[in-house]
CSV table of C-alpha atoms and ligand atoms in Angstrom, one decimal:
chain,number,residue,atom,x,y,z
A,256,UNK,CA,-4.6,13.9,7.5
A,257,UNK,CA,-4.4,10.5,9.4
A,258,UNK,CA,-6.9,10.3,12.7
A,259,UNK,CA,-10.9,9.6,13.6
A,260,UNK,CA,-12.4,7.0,14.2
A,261,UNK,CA,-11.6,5.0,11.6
A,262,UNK,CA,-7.4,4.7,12.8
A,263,UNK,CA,-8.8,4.2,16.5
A,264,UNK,CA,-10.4,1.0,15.2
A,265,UNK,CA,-7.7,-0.2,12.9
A,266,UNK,CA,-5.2,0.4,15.9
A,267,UNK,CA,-7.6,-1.7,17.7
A,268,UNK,CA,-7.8,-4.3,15.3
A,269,UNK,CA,-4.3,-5.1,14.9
A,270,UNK,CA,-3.8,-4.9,19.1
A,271,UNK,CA,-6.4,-7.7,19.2
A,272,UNK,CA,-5.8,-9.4,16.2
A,273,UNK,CA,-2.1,-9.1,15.2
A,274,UNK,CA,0.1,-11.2,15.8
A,275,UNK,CA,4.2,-10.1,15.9
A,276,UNK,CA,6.2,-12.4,13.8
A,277,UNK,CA,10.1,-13.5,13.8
A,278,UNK,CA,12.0,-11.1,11.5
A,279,UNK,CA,9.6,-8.0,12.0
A,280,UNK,CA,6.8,-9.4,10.6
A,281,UNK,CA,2.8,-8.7,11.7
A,282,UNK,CA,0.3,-10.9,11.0
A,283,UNK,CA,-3.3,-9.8,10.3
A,284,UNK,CA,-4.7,-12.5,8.6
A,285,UNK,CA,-8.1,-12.6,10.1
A,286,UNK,CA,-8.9,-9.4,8.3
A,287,UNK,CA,-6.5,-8.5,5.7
A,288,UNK,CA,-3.9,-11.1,4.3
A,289,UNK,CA,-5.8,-13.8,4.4
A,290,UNK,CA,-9.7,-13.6,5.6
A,291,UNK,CA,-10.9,-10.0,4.2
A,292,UNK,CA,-13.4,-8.3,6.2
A,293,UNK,CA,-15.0,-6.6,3.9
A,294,UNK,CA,-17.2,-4.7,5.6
A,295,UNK,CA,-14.3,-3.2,7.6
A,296,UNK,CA,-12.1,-2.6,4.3
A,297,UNK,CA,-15.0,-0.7,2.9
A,298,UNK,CA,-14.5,1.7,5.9
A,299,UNK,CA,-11.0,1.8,5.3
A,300,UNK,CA,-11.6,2.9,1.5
A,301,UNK,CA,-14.1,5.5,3.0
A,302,UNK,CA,-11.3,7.0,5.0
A,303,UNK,CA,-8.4,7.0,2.1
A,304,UNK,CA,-11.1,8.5,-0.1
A,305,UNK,CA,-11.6,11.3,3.6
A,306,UNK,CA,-7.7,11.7,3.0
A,307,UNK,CA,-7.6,12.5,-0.6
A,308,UNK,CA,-10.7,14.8,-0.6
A,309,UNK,CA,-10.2,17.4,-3.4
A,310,UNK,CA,-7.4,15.8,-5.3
A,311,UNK,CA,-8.4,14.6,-9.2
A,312,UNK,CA,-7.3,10.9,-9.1
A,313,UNK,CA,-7.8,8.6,-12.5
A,314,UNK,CA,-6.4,5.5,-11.3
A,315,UNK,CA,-5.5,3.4,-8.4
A,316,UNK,CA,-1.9,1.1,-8.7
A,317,UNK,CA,-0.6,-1.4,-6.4
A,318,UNK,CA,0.6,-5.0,-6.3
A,319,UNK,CA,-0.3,-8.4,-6.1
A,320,UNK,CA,-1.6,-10.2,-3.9
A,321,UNK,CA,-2.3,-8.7,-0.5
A,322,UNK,CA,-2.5,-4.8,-1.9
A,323,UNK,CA,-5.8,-5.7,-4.2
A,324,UNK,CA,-7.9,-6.3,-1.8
A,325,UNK,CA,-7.3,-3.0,0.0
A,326,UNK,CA,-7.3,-1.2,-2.9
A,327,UNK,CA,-10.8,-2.7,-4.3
A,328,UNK,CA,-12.0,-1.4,-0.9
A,329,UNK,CA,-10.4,2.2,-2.7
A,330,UNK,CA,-11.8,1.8,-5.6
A,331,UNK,CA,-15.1,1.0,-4.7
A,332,UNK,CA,-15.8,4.0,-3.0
A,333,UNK,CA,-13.7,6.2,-5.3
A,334,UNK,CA,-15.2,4.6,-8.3
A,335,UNK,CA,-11.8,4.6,-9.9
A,336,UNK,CA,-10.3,1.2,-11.9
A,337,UNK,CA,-8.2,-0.3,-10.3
A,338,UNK,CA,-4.7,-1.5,-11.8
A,339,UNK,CA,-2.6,-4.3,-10.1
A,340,UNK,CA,1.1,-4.4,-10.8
A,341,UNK,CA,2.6,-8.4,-11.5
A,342,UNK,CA,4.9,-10.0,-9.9
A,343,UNK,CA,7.4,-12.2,-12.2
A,344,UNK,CA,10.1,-14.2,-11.9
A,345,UNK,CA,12.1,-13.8,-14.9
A,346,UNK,CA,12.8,-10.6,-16.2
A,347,UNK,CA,12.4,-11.7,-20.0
A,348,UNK,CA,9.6,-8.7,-20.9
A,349,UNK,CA,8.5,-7.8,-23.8
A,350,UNK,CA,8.2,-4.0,-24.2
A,351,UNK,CA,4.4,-3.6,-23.7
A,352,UNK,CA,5.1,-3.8,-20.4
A,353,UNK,CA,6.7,-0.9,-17.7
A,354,UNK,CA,9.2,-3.0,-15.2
A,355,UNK,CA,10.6,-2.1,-12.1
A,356,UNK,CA,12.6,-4.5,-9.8
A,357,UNK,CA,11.6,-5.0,-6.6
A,358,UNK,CA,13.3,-6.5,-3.6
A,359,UNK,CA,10.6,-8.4,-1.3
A,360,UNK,CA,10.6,-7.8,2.7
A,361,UNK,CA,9.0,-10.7,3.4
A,362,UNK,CA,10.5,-13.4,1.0
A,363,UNK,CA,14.5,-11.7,0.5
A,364,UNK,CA,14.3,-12.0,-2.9
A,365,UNK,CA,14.3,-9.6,-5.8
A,366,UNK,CA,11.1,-9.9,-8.0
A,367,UNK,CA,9.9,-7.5,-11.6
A,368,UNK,CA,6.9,-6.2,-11.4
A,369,UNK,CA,5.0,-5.1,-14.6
A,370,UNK,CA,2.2,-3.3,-15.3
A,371,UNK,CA,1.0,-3.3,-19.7
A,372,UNK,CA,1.5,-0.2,-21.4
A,373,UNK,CA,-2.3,0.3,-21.8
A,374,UNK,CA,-3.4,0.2,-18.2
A,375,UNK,CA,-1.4,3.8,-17.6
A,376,UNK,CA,-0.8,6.9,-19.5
A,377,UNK,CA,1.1,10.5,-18.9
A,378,UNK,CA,-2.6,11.7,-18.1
A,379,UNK,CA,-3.0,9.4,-15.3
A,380,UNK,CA,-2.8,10.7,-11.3
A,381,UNK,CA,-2.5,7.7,-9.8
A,382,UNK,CA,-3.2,6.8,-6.4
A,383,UNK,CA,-1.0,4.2,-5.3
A,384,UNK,CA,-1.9,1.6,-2.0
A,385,UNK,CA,-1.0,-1.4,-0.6
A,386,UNK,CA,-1.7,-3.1,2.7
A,387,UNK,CA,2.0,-2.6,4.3
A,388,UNK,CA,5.0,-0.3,3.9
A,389,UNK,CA,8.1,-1.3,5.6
A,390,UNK,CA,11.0,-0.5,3.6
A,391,UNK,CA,9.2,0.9,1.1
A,392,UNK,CA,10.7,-1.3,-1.7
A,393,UNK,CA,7.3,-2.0,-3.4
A,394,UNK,CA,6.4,1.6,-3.1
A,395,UNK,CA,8.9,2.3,-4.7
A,396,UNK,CA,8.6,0.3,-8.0
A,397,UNK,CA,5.5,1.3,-8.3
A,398,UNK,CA,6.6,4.6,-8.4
A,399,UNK,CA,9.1,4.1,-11.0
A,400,UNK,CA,6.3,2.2,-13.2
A,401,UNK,CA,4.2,5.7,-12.8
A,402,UNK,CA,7.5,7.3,-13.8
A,403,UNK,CA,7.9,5.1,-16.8
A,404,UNK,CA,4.3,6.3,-18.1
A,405,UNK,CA,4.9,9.8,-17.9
A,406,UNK,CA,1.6,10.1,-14.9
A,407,UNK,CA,1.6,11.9,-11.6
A,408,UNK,CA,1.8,10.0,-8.5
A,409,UNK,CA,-1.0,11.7,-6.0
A,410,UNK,CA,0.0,9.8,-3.3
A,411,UNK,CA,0.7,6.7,-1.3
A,412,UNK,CA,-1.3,4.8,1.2
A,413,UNK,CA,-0.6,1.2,3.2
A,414,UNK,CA,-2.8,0.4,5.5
A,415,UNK,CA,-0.4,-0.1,8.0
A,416,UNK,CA,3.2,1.5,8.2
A,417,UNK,CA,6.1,0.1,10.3
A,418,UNK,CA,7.5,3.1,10.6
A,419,UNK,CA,10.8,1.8,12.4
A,420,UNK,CA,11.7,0.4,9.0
A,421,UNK,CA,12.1,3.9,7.4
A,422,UNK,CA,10.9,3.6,4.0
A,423,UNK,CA,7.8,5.6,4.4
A,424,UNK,CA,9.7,8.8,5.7
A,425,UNK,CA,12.7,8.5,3.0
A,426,UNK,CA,9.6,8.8,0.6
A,427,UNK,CA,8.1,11.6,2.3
A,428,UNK,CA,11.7,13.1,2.7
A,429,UNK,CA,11.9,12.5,-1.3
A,430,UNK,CA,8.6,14.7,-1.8
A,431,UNK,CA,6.1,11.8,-2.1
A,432,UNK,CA,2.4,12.4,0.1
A,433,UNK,CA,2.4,9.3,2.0
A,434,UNK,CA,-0.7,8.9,4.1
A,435,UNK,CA,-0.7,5.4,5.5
A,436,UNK,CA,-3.3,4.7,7.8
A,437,UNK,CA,-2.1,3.2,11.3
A,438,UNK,CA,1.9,3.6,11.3
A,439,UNK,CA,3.6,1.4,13.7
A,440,UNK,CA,6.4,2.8,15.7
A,441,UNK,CA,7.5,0.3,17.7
A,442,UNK,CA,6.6,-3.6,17.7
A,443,UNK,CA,7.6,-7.0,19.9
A,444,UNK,CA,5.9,-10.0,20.2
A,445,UNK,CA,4.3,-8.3,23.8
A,446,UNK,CA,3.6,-4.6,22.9
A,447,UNK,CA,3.0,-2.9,19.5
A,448,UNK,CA,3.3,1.0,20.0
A,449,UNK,CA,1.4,3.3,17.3
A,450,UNK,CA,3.4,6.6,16.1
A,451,UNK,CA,1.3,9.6,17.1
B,779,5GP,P1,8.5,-3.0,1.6
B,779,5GP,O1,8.7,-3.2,0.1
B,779,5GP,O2,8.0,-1.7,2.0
B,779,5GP,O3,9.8,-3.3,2.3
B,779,5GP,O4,7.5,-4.1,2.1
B,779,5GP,C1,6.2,-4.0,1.8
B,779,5GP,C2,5.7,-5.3,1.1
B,779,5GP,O5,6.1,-6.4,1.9
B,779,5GP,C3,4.2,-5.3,1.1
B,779,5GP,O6,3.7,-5.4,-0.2
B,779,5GP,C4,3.7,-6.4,2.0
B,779,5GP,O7,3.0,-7.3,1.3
B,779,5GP,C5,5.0,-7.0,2.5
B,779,5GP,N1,5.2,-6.8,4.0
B,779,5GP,C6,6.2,-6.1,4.5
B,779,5GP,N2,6.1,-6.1,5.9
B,779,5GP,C7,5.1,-6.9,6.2
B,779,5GP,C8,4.5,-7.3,7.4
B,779,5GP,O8,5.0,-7.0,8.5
B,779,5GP,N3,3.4,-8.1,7.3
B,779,5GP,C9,2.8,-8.5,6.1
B,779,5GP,N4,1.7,-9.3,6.2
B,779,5GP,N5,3.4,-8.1,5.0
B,779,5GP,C10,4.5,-7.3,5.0
């Protein structure tokens, strides 16, 4: 369950730091897409590792580039590996490889994403995070690569859902636990509004 101190001073952070983009877009690059405070991401893996408290997990998925640094932060304090799904331009793969096509929110293209055979297996509960979750498109091909291997999806968690985009409650309508952190509800370049 979402809440504590921890969301107070995330929501904080992206009030003083964020900055609202054309096209529905936040920027947090003073702590997360660009400069990493690590210190604070270590607090943020503390509270996804608060979230998932009694459930096995043997792995953590997600995506390059801007999802490995939150999920090191997981990792770190799950001590779980951590695997990071590719993103490639062609889709000329060789079959040690689970694919899944992904459309990209912030670019409007359509990218594969692989992850190698070895990294996952059907005995694998994977935890799967990245840093945002609009329309849930990279969610979901990470999903599908879990699929491919046969392992369990535990859950999902961004660090920060827009919410008014929809793709984290089709997932949650679809049976997936998705447990981002702060969840956006409502966002202009004056006033960004936090779902409660
Ligand atoms: P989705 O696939 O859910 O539509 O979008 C999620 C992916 O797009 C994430 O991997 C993230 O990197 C990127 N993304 C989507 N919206 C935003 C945003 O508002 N800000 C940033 N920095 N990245 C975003």
């Amino acid at each position: 369950m979402r809440g504590g101190d921890f969301l107070e001073a995330l929501e904080q952070k992206i009030l003083s730091e964020g900055t609202v983009l054309d096209g529905g877009i936040l920027k947090v690059g003073s702590f997360l897409n660009q400069q990493l405070d690590v210190d604070f991401l270590i607090k943020m893996g503390e509270e996804v590792k608060r979230i998932y408290e009694g459930e096995r997990i043997t792995k953590i998925l997600t995506i390059e580039a801007s999802g490995i640094a939150v999920a090191v932060a997981v990792a770190s304090v799950m001590h779980k590996n951590v695997v990071f799904a590719k993103k490639n331009k062609t889709s000329n793969l060789s079959g040690e490889l689970f694919s899944a096509k992904v459309h990209s929110f912030t670019h409007g293209t359509d990218y594969t994403v692989t992850v190698p055979k070895d990294y996952l297996s059907k005995d694998d509960r994977v935890l799967i995070i990245d840093d945002f979750l609009a329309n849930g498109n990279a969610l979901n091909g990470l999903i599908d690569i879990v699929n491919q291997a046969g392992a369990k999806v535990v859950g999902c968690t961004c660090a920060v859902e827009k919410g008014f985009q929809g793709g984290g409650d089709e997932l949650r309508k679809a049976g997936y636990r998705v447990e981002s952190l702060a969840v956006i509800e409502k966002m202009s370049a004056e006033c960004i509004e936090f779902r409660r």
